[in-house]
XYZ file of C-alpha atoms in Angstrom:
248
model
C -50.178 -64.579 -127.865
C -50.878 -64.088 -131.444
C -50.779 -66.290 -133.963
C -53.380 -68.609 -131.247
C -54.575 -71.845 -131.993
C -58.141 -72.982 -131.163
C -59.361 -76.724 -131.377
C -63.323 -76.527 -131.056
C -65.477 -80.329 -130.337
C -68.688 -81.953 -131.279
C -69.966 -84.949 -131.327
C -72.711 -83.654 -133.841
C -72.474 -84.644 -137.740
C -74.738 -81.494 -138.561
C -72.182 -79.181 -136.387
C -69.311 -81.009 -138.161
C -70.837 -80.398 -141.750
C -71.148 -76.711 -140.963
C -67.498 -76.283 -139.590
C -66.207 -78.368 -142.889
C -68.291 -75.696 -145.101
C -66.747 -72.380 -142.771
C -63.466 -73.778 -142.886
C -63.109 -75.061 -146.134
C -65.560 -73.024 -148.409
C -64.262 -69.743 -146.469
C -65.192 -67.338 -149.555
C -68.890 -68.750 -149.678
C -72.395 -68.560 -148.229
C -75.208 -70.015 -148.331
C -78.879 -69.848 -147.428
C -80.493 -72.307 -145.510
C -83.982 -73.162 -144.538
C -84.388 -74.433 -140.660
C -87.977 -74.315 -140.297
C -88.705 -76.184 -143.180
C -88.818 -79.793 -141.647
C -89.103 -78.097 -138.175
C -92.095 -80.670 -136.571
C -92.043 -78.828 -133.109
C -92.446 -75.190 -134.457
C -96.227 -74.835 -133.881
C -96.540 -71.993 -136.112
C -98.861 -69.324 -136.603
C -98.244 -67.554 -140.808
C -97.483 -70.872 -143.259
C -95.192 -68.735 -145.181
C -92.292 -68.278 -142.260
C -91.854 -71.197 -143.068
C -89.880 -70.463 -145.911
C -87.540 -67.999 -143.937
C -83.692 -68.722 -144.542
C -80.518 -67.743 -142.584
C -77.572 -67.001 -144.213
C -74.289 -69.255 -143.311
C -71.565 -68.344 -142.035
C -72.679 -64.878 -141.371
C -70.754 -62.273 -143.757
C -68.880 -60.720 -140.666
C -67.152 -63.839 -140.196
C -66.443 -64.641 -144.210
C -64.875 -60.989 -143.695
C -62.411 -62.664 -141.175
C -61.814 -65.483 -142.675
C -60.889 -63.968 -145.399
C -58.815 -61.806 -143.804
C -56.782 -64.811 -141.934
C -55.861 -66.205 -145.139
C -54.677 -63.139 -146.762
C -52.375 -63.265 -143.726
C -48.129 -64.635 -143.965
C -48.617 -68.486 -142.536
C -46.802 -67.280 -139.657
C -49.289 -65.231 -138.821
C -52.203 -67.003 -139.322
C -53.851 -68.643 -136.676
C -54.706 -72.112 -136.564
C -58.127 -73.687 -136.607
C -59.171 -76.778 -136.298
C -62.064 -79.242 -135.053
C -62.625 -82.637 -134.130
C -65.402 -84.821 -133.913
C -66.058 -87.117 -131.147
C -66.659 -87.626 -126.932
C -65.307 -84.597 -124.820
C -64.193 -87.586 -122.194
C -62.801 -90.013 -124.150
C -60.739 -87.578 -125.789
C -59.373 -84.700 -123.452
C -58.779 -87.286 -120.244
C -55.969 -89.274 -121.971
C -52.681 -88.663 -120.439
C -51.309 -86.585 -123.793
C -53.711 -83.889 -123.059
C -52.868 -83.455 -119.302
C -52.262 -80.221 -118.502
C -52.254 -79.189 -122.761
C -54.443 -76.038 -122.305
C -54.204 -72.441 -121.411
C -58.058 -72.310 -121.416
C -61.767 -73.998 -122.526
C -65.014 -72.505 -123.265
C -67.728 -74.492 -122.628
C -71.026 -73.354 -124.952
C -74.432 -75.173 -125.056
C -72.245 -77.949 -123.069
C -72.562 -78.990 -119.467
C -76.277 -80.093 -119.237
C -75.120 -82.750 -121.559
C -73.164 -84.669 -119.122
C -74.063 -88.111 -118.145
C -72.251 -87.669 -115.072
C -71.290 -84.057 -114.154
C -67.847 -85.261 -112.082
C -66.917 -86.514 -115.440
C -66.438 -83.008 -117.159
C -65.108 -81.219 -114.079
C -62.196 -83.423 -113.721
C -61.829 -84.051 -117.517
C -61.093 -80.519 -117.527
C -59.262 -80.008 -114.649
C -56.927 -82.560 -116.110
C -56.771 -80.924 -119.674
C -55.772 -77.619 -118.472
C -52.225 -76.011 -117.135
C -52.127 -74.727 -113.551
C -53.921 -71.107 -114.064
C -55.545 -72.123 -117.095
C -58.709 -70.429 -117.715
C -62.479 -72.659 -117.761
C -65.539 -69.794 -119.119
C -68.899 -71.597 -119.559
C -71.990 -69.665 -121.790
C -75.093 -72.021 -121.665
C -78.344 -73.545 -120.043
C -78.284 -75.673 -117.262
C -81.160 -78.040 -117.945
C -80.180 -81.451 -117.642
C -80.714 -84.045 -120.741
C -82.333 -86.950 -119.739
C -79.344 -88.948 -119.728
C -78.068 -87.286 -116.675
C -77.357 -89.649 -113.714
C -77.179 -86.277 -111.545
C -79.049 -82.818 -111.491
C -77.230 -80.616 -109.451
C -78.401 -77.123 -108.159
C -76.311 -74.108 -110.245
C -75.547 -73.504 -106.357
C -74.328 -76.979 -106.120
C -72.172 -77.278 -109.506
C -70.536 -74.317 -108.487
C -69.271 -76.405 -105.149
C -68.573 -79.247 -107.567
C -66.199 -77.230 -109.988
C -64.709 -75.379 -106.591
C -63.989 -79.086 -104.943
C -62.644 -79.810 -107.888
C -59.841 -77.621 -107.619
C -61.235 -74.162 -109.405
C -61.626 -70.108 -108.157
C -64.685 -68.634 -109.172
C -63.781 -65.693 -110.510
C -67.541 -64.465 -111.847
C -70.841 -66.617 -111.553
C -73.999 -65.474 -113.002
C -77.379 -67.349 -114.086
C -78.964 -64.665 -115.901
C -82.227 -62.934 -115.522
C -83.105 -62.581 -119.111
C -84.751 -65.182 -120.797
C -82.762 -66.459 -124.088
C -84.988 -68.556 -126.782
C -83.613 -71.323 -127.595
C -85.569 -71.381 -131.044
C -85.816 -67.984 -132.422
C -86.038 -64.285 -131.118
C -89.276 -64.135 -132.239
C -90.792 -66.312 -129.270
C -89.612 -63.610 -126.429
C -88.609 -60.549 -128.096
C -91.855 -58.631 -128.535
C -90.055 -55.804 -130.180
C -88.676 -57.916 -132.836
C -91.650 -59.968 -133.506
C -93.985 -56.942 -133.531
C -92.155 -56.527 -137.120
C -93.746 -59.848 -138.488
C -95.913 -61.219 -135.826
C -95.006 -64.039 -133.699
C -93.672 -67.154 -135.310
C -94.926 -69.597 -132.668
C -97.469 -70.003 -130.542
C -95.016 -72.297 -128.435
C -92.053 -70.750 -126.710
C -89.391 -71.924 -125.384
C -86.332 -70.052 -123.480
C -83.532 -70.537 -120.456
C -81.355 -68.561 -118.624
C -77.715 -68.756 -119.315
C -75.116 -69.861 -116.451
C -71.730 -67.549 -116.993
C -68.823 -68.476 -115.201
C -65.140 -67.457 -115.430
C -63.232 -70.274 -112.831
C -59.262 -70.390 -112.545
C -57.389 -73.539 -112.340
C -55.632 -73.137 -108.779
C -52.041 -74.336 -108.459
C -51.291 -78.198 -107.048
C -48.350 -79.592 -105.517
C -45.712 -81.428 -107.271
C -47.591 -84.869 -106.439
C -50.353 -83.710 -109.271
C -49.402 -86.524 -111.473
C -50.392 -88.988 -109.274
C -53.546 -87.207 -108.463
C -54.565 -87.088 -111.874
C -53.448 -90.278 -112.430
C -56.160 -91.229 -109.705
C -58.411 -88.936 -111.821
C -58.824 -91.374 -115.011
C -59.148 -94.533 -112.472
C -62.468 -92.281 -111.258
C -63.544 -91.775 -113.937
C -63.350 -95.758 -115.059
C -64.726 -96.381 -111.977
C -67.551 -94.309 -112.309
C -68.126 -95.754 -115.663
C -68.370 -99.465 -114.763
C -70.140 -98.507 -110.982
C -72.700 -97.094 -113.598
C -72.781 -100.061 -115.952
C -71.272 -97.565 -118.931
C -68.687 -98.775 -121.344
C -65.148 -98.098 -120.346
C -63.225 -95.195 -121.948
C -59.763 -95.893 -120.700
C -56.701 -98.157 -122.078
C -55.799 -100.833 -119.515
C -52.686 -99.673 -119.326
C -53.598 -96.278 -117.669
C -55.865 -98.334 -115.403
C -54.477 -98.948 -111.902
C -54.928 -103.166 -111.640
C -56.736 -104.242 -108.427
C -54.817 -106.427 -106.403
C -54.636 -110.237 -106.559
């Protein structure tokens, strides 16, 4: 429904410092220069060196803009926090919170893939919507590297319909369009002599509806997850008191 309320995550100071500018400085932009300091951009002309982007783009500004001219009751409401995806969304006020999560540029950066699935299984309401955009290439933290094949048995076991699953067969740079995009780089020549790309996992998966015993179970879903922590020698992320005690 509309007014809707969105509550984005990072744990990245430079993603941070650009949502603080787009939601603050709405009536602004501003060119920056990402190549400047850019030590893995091999390049071929000097002077693209010097290219700028323009932040946010003006289409958005236009929206923004367009928000605030809005009555507050109609506005919707934006906000973002700064911090770990686990420690946050698995404590027991943000069971079940959520109609639905987008994952972007996010899954590959799991230190243990389990944790995410049932961090968000536990964060959503029964039919609550999970759609993932991004590689799948594993950071070197990983503890596992699962198949796309296999993570999509993962998020199924954990409780999820697949409703769409695709790993793309175009190749998305990860740098600039320049280093695949012929078409566009036969405009200025190629920027790089380095390339690199991935293709994108999309997924649309449906939280499927529990029996009335789910509290427990997710209950048992935060002791996993400190289990898997400590089993892994990784600093705990839950309170004691939503630990279950071993026995004496």
């Amino acid at each position: 429904s509309y007014p809707f309320a969105v509550e984005a995550m990072d744990n990245s100071i430079v993603m941070a410092s650009a949502a603080h500018h787009l939601f603050h400085n709405e009536a602004h932009t501003r060119n920056i220069y990402p190549f400047v300091s850019d030590s893995l951009s091999n390049e071929v002309d000097t002077q693209r060196r010097w290219d700028s982007v323009q932040i946010p783009e003006q289409s958005i500004v236009d929206k923004i803009r367009s928000m605030h001219n809005q009555q507050p009751h109609q506005q919707p409401r934006l906000s973002y926090t700064v911090g770990d995806f686990v420690t946050t969304y698995s404590s027991p006020s943000k069971q079940g919170h959520y109609g639905s999560l987008v994952s972007v540029f996010f899954i590959d950066t799991a230190t243990n893939i389990f944790e995410y699935i049932w961090t968000i299984r536990h964060s959503l309401r029964r039919g609550g919507i999970w759609i993932n955009y991004g590689p799948v290439q594993w950071h070197q933290n990983a503890q596992l590297h699962p198949t796309t094949n296999e993570l999509r048995d993962m998020i199924e076991a954990g409780g999820f319909e697949v409703k769409h699953w695709e790993v793309s067969e175009k190749l998305v740079a990860y740098r600039h369009p320049d280093d695949l995009d012929s078409a566009h780089s036969n405009e200025r020549g190629s920027r790089s002599t380095r390339s690199e790309a991935y293709r994108p996992l999309k997924f649309v998966a449906v939280l499927k509806s529990v029996d009335s015993g789910s509290n427990g179970q997710e209950e048992c879903l935060l002791s996993s997850i400190q289990k898997v922590r400590l089993s892994t020698g990784r600093r705990s992320i839950i309170q004691h008191d939503f630990v279950e005690e071993p026995d004496e």
